[in-house]
mmCIF file of C-alpha atoms in Angstrom:
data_model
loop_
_atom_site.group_PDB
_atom_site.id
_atom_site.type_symbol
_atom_site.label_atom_id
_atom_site.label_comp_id
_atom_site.label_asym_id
_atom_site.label_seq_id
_atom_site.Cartn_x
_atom_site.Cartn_y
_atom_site.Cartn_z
ATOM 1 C CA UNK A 28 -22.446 -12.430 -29.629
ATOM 2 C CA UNK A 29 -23.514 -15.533 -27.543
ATOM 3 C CA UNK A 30 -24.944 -13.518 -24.740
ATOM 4 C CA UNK A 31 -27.016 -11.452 -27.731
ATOM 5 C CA UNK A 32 -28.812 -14.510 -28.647
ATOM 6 C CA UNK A 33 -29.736 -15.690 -25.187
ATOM 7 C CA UNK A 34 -32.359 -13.037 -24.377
ATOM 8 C CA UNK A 35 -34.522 -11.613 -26.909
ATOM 9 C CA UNK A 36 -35.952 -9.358 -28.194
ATOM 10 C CA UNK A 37 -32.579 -8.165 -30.574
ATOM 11 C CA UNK A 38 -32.169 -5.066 -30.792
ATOM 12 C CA UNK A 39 -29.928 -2.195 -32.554
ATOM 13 C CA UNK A 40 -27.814 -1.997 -29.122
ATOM 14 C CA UNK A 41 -27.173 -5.424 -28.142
ATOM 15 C CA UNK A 42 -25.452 -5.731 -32.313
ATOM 16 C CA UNK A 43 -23.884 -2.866 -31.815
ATOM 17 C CA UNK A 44 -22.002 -3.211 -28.203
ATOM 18 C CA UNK A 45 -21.346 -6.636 -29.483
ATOM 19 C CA UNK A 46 -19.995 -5.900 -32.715
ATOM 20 C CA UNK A 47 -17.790 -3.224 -30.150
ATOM 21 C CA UNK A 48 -16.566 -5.947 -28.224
ATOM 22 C CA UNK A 49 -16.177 -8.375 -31.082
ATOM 23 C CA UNK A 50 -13.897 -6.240 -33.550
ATOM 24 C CA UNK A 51 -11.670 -5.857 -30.403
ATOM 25 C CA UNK A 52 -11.090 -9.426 -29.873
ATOM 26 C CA UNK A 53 -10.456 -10.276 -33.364
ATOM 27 C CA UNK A 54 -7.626 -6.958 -33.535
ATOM 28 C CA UNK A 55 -6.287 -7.972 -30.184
ATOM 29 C CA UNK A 56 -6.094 -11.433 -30.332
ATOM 30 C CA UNK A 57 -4.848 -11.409 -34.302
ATOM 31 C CA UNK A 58 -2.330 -9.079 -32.998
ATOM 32 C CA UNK A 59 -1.390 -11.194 -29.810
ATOM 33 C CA UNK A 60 -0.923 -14.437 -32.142
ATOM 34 C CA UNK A 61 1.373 -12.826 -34.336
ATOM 35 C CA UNK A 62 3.381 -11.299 -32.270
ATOM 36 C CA UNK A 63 3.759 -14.494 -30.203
ATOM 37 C CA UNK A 64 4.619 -16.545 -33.440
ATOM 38 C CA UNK A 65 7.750 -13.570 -34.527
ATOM 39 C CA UNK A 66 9.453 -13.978 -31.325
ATOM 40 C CA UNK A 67 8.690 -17.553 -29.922
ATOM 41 C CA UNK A 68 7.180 -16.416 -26.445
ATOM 42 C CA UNK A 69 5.251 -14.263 -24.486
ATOM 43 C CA UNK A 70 7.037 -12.497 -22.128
ATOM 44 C CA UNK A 71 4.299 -11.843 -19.480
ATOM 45 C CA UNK A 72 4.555 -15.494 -18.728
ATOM 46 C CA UNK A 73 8.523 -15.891 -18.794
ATOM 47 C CA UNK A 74 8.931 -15.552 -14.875
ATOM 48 C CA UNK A 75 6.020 -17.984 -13.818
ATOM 49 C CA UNK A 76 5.375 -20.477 -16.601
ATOM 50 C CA UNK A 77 7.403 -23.165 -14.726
ATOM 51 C CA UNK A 78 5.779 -21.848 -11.597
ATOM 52 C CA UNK A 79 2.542 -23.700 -12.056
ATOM 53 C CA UNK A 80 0.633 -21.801 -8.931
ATOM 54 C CA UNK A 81 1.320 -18.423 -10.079
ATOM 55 C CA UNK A 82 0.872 -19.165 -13.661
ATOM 56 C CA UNK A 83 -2.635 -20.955 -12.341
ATOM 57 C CA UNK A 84 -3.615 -17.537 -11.123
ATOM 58 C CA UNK A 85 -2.989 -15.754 -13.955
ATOM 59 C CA UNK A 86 -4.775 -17.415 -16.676
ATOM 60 C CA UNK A 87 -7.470 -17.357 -13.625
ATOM 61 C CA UNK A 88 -7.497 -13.884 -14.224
ATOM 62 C CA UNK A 89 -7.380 -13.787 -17.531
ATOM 63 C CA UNK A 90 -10.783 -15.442 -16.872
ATOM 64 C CA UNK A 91 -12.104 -12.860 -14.543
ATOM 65 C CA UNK A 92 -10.677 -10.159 -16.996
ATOM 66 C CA UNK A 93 -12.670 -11.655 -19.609
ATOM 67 C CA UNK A 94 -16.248 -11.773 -17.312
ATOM 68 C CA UNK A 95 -15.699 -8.371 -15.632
ATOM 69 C CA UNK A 96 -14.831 -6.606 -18.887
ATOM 70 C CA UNK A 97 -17.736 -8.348 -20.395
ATOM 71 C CA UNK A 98 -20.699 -6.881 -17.660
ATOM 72 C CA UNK A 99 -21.849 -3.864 -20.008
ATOM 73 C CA UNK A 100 -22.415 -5.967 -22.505
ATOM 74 C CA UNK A 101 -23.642 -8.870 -20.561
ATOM 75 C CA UNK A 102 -26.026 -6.463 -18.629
ATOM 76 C CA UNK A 103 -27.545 -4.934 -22.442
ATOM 77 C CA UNK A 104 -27.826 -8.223 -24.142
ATOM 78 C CA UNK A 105 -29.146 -10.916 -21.470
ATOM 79 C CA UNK A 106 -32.062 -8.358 -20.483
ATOM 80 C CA UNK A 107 -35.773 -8.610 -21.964
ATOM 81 C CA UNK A 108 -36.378 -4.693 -22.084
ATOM 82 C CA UNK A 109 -33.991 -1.928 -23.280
ATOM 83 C CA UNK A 110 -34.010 1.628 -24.229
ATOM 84 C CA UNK A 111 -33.502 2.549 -28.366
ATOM 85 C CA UNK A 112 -30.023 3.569 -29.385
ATOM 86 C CA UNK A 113 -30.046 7.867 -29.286
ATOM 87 C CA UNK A 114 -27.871 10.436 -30.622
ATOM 88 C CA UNK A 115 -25.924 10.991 -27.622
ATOM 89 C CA UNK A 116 -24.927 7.592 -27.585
ATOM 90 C CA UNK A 117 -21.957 8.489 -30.193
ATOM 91 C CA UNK A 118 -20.338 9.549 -27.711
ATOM 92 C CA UNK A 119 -19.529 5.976 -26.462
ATOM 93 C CA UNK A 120 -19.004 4.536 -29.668
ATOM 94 C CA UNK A 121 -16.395 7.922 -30.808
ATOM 95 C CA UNK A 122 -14.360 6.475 -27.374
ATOM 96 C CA UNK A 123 -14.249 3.372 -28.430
ATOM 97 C CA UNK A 124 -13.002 4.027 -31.922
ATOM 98 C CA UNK A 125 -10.032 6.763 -30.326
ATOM 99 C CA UNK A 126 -8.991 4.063 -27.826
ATOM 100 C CA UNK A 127 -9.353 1.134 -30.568
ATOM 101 C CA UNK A 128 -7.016 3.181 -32.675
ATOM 102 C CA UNK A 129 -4.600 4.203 -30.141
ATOM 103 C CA UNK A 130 -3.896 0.992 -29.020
ATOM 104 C CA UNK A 131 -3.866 -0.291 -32.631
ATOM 105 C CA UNK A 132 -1.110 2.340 -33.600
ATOM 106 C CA UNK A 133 0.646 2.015 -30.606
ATOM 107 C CA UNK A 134 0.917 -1.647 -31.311
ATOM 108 C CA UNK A 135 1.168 -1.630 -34.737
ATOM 109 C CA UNK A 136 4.270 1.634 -34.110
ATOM 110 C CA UNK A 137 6.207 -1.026 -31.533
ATOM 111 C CA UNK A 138 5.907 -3.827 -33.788
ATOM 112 C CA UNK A 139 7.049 -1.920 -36.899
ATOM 113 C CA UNK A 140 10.160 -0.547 -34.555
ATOM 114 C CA UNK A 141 11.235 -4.202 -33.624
ATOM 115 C CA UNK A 142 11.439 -5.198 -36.684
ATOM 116 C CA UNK A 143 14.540 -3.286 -37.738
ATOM 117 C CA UNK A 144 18.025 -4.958 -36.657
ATOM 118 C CA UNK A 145 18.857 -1.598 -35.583
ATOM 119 C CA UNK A 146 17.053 -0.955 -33.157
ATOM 120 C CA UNK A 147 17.647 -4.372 -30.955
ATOM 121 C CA UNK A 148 17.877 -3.424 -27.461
ATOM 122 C CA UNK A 149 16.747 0.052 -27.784
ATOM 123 C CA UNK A 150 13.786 1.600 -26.164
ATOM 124 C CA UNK A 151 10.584 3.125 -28.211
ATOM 125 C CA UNK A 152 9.908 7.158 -27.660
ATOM 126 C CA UNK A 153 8.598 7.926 -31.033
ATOM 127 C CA UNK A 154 5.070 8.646 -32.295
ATOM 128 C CA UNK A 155 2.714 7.933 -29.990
ATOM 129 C CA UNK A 156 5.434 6.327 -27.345
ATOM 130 C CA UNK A 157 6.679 10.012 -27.576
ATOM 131 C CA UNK A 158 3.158 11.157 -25.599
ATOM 132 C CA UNK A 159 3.023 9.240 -23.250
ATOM 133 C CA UNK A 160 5.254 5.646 -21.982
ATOM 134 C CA UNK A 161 2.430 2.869 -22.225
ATOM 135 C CA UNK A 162 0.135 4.566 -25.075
ATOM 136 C CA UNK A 163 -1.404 1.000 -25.823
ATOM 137 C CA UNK A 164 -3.247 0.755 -22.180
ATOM 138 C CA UNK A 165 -4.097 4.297 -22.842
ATOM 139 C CA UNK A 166 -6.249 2.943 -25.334
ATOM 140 C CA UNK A 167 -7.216 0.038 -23.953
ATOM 141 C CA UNK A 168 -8.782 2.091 -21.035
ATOM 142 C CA UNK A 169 -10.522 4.475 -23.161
ATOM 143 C CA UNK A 170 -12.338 1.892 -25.294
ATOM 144 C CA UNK A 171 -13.785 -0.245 -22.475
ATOM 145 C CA UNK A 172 -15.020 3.155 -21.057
ATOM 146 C CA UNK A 173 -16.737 3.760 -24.429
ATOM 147 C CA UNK A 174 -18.518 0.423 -24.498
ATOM 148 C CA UNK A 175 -19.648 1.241 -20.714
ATOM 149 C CA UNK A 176 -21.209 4.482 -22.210
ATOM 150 C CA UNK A 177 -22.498 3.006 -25.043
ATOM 151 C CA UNK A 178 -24.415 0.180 -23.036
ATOM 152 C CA UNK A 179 -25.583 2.835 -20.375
ATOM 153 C CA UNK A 180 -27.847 4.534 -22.177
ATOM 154 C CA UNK A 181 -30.040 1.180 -22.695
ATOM 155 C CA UNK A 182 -29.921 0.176 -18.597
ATOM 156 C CA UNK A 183 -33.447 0.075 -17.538
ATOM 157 C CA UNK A 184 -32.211 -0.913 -13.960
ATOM 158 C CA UNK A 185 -30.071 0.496 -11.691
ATOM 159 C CA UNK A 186 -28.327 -2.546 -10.978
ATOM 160 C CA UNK A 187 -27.456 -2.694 -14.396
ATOM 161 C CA UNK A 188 -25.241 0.707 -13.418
ATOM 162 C CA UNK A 189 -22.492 -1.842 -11.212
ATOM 163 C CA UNK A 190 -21.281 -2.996 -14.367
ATOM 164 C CA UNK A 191 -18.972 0.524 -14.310
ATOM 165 C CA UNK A 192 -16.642 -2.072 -12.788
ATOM 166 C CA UNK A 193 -15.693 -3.173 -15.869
ATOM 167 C CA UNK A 194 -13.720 -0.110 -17.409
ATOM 168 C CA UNK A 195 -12.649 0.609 -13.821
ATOM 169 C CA UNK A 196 -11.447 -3.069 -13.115
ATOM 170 C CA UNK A 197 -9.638 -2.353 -17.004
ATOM 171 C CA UNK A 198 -7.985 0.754 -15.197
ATOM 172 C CA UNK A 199 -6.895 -0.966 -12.049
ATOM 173 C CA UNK A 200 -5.134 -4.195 -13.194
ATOM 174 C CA UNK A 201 -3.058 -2.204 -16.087
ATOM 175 C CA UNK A 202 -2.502 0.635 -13.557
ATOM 176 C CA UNK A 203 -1.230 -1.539 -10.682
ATOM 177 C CA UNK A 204 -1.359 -5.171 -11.493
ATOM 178 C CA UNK A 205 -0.556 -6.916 -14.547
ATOM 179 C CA UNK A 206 0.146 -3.741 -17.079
ATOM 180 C CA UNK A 207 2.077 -1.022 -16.230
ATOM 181 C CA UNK A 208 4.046 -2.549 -13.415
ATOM 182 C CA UNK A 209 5.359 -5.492 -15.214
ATOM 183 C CA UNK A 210 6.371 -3.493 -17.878
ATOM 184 C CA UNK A 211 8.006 -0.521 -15.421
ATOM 185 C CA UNK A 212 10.064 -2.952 -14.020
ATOM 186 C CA UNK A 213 11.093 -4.941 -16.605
ATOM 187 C CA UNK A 214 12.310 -1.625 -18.488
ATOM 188 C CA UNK A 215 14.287 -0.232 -15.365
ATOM 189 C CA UNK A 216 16.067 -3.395 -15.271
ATOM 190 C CA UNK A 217 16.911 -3.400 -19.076
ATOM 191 C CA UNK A 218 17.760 0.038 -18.881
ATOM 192 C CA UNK A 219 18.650 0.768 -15.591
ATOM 193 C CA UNK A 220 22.049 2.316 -16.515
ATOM 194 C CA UNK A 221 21.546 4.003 -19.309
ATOM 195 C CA UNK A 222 20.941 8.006 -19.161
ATOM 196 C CA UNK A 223 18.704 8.152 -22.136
ATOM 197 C CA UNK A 224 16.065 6.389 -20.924
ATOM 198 C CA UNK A 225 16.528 8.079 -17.748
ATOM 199 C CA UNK A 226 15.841 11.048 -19.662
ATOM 200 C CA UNK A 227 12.874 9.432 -21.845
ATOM 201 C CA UNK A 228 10.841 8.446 -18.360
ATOM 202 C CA UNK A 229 11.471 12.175 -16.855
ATOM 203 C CA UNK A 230 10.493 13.777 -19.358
ATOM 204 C CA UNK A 231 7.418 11.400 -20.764
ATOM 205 C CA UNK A 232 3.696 11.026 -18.496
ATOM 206 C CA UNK A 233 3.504 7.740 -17.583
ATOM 207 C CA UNK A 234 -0.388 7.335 -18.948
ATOM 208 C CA UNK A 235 -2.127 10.653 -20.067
ATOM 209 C CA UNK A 236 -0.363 12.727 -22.574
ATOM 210 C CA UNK A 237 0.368 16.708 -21.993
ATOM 211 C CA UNK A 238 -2.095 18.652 -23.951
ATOM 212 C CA UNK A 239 0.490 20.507 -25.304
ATOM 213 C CA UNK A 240 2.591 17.899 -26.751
ATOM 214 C CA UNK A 241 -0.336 16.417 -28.025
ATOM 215 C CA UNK A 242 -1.262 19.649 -29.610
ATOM 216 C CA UNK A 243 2.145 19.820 -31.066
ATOM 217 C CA UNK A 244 2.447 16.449 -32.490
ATOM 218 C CA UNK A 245 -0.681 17.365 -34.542
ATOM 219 C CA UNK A 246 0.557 20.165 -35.828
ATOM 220 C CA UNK A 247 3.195 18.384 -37.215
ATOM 221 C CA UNK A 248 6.020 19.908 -35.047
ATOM 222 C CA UNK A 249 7.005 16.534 -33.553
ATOM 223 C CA UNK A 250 8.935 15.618 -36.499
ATOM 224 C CA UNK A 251 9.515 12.170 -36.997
ATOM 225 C CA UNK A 252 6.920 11.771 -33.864
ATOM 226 C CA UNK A 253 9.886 11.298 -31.263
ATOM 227 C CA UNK A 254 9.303 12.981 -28.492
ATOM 228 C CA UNK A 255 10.757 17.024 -28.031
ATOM 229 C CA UNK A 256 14.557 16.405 -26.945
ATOM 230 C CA UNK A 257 14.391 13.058 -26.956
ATOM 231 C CA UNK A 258 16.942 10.439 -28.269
ATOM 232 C CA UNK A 259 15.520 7.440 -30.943
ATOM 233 C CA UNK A 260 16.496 4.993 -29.203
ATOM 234 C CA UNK A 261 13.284 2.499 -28.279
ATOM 235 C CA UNK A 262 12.150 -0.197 -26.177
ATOM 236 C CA UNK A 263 11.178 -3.961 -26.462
ATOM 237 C CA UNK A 264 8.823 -3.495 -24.026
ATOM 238 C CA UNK A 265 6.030 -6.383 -24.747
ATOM 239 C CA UNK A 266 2.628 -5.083 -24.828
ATOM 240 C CA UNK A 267 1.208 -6.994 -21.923
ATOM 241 C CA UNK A 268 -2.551 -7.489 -22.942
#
């Protein structure tokens, strides 16, 4: 919203792509500050917070998460020309909504789970966590590629086009930095020895869901949303966003 109002003129676009990025924020962070305040911690900072140069580098890159992600948006709304908002640019908006709501569910499905005393210690592979193991950065990647879209059809320069780094810096540091690996690792350990979780990770895609499983879940032959075979035993994994 601050980068809207430093370049006019202000258009459709530049309130739309913001109001994209700004109803994320409030969900995520919301989210974020409750979760924090149930359990007393965050666990993505256990390991380093008394390590003050490694936890120096990751708020740092909480920073450069926070300006990457941003380009699209900083690209429509600090430039003085821009192209009308056009039918096709639904699509980008539609992506946005399906990853907003996956990761919402995803979130709101783990938080629900950890909640009951009976599942302490027990690992998450129903509804969505049935599709695929980290459903949450699922949607997380899919929304930041929907603002991308929806900002690309108002770039009047092609410079403005290098700001595709944002949903693919998104997919990189979940994929192999700060996301998925954490969270791999600190399930094997939890789990390690345990043969239903063995079973859960052989039989579950790490990040994109079968089509058919997907297909059956809609149809309502999922059940109770747990994945086809699998136990209900779930995970405490911390959603690390």
């Amino acid at each position: 919203a601050g980068s809207r109002a430093l370049t006019p003129p202000q258009t459709a676009r530049k309130v739309l792509v913001s109001a994209l990025v700004g109803v994320w924020a409030v969900r995520l962070g919301s989210y974020l500050v409750a979760r924090v305040h149930k359990i007393g911690h965050d666990s993505r900072f256990d390991d380093v917070k008394h390590r003050p140069g490694v936890f120096l580098f990751y708020w740092t890159m909480q920073a450069v998460w926070v300006w990457v992600t941003s380009l699209p948006v900083l690209m429509i709304n600090t430039a003085a020309a821009g192209r009308p908002l056009r039918w096709y640019d639904a699509f980008g908006v539609v992506l946005w909504g399906l990853g907003l709501a996956v990761e919402a569910v995803a979130d709101a499905q783990k938080s629900t789970w950890r909640q009951d005393p009976a599942h302490k210690g027990r690992f998450i592979n129903t509804g969505l966590w049935s599709l695929c193991r980290h459903p949450n950065y699922l949607g997380e990647m899919a929304l930041w590629w929907g603002v991308f879209f929806t900002c690309v059809g108002g770039f009047t320069q092609l410079q403005q086009a290098a700001s595709v780094a944002s949903p693919l810096f998104v997919f990189l540091v979940l994929r192999y930095m700060s996301g998925i690996p954490i969270q791999d690792r600190q399930a094997q350990q939890r789990w390690a020895n345990d043969p239903q979780y063995a079973a859960y990770r052989a039989a579950t895609p790490l990040l994109l869901p079968r089509p058919s499983r997907v297909l059956a879940a809609l149809a309502g032959s999922g059940g109770s949303g747990g994945a086809p075979g699998s136990s209900s035993s779930c995970s405490s994994k911390d959603v690390a966003q």
